[in-house]
mmCIF file with all atom_site columns, C-alpha atoms in Angstrom:
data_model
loop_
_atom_site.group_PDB
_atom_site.id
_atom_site.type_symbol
_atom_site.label_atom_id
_atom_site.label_alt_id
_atom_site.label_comp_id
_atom_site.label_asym_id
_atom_site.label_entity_id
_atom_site.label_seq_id
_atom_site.pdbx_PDB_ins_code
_atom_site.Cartn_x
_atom_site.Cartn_y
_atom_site.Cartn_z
_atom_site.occupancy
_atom_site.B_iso_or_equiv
_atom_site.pdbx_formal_charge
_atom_site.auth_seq_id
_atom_site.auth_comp_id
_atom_site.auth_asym_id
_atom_site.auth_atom_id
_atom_site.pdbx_PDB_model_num
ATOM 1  C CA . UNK A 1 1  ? 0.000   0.000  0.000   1.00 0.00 ? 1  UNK A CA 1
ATOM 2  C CA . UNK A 1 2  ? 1.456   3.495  -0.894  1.00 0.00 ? 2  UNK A CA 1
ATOM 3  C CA . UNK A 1 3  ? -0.302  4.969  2.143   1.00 0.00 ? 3  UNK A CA 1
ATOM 4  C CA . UNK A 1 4  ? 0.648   3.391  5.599   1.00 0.00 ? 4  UNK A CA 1
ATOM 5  C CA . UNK A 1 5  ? -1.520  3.764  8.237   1.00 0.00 ? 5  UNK A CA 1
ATOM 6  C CA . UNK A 1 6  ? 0.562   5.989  10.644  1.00 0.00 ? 6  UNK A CA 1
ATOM 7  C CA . UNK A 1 7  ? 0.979   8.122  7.608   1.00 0.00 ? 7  UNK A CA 1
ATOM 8  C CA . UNK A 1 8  ? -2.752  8.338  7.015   1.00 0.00 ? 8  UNK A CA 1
ATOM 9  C CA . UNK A 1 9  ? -3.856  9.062  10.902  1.00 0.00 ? 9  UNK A CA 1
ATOM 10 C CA . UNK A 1 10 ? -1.155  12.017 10.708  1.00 0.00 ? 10 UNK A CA 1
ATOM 11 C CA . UNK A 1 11 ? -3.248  13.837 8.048   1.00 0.00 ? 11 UNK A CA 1
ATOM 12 C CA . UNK A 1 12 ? -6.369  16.459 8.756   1.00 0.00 ? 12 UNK A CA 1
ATOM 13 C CA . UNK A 1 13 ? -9.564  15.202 7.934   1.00 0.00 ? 13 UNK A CA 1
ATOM 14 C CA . UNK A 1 14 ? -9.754  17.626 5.299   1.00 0.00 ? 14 UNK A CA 1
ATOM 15 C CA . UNK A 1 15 ? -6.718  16.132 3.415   1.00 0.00 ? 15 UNK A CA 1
ATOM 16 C CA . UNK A 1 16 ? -8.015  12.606 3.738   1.00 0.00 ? 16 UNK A CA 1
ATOM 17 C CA . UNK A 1 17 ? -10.943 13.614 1.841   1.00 0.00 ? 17 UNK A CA 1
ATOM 18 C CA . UNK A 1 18 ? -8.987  15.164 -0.553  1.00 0.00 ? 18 UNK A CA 1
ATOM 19 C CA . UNK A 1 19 ? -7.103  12.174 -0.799  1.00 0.00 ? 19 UNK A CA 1
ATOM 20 C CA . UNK A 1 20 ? -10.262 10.186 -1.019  1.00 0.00 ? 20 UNK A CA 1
ATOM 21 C CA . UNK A 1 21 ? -11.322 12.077 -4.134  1.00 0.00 ? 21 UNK A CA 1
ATOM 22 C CA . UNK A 1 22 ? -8.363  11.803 -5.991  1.00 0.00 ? 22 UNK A CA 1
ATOM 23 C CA . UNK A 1 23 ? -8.712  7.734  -5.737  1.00 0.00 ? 23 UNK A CA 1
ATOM 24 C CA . UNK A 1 24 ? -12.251 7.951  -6.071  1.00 0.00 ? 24 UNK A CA 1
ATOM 25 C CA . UNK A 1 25 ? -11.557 9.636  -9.660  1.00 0.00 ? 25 UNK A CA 1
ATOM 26 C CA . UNK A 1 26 ? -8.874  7.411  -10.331 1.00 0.00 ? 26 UNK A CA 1
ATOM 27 C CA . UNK A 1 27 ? -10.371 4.347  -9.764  1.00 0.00 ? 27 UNK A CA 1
ATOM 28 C CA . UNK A 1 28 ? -13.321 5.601  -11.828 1.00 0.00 ? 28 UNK A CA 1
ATOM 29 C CA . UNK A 1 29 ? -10.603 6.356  -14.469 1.00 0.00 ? 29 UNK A CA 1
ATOM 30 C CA . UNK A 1 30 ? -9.388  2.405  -13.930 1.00 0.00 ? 30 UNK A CA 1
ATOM 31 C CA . UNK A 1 31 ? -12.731 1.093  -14.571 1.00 0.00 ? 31 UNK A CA 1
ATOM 32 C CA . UNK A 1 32 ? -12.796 2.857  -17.413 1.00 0.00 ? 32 UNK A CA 1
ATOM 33 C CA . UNK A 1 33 ? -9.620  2.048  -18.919 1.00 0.00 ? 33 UNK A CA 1
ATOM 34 C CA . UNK A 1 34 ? -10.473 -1.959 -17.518 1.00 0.00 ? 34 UNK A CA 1
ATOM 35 C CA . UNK A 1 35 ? -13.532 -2.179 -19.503 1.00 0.00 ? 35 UNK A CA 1
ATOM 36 C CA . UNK A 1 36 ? -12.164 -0.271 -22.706 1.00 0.00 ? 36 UNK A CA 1
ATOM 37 C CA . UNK A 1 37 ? -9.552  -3.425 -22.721 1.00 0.00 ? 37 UNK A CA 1
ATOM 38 C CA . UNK A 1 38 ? -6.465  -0.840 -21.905 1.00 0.00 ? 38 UNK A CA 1
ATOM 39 C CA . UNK A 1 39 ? -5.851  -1.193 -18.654 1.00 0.00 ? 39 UNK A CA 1
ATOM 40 C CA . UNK A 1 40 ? -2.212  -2.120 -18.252 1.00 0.00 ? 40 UNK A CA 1
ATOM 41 C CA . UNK A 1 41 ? -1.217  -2.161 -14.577 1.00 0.00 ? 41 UNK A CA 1
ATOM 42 C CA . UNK A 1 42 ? -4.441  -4.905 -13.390 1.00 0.00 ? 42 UNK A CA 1
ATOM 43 C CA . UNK A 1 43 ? -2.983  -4.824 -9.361  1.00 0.00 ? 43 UNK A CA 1
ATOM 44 C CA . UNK A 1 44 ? -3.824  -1.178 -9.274  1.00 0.00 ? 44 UNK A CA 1
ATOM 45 C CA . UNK A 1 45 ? -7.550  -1.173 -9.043  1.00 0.00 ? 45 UNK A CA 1
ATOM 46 C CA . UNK A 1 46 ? -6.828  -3.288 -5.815  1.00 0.00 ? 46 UNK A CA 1
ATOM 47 C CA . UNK A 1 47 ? -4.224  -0.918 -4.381  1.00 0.00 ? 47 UNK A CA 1
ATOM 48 C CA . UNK A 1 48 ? -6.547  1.749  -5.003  1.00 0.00 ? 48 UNK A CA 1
ATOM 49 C CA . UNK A 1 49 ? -10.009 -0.176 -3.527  1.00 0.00 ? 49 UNK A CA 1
ATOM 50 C CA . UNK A 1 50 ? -7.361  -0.975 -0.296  1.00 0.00 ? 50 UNK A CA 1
ATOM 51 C CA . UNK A 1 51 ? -6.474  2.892  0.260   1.00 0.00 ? 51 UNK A CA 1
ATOM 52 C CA . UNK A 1 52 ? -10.005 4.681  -0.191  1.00 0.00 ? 52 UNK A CA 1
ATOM 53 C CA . UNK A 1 53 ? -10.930 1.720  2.252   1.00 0.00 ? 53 UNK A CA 1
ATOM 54 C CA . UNK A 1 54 ? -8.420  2.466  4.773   1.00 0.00 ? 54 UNK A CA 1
ATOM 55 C CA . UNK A 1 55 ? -8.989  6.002  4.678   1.00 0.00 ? 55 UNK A CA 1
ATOM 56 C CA . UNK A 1 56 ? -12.611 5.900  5.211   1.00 0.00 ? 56 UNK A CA 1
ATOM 57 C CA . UNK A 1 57 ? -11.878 3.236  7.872   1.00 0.00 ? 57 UNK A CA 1
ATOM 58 C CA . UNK A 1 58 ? -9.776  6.032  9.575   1.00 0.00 ? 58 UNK A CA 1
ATOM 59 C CA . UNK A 1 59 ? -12.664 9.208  8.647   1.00 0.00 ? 59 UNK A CA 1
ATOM 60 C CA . UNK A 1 60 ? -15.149 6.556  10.593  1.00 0.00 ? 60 UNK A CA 1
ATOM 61 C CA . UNK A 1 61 ? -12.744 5.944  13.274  1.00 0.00 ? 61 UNK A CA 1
ATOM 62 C CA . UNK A 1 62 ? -12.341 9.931  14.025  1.00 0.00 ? 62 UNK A CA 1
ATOM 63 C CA . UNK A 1 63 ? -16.394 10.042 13.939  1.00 0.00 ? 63 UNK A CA 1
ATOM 64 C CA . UNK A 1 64 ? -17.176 7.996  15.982  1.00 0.00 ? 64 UNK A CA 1
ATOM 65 C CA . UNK A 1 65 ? -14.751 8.825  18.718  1.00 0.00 ? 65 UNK A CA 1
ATOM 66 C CA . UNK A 1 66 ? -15.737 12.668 18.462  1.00 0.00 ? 66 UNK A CA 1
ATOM 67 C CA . UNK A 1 67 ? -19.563 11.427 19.141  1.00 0.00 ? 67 UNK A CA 1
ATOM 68 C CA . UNK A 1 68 ? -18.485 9.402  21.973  1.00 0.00 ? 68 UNK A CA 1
ATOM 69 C CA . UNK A 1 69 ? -16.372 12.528 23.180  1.00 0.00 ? 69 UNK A CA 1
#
């Protein structure tokens, strides 16, 4: 995973979503490119689906513990 963790929960919530965005749009982009038969690099559309799922994981996390708070 590009992103670890440690390196995520260091960012702002507001650059997390950015984040988010920009993987949402590229894996848009990689279903695109998947079902136009020119998708080169296959094992990125799972690296991507891992990171936006970790960082939600973490934007869930923060939630939820500011509710409880």
């Amino acid at each position: 995973m590009a992103n670890k963790s440690s390196d995520l929960r260091a960012k702002t919530d507001d650059q997390l979503k950015e984040s988010l965005l920009a993987l949402k749009k590229e894996q848009f982009n990689l279903r695109f490119q998947k079902a136009s038969g020119q998708l080169e690099n296959t094992a990125r559309v799972l690296t991507v689906r891992r990171e936006v799922a970790a960082i939600k994981t973490i934007l869930g996390e923060r939630s939820r513990s500011a509710k409880a708070a």
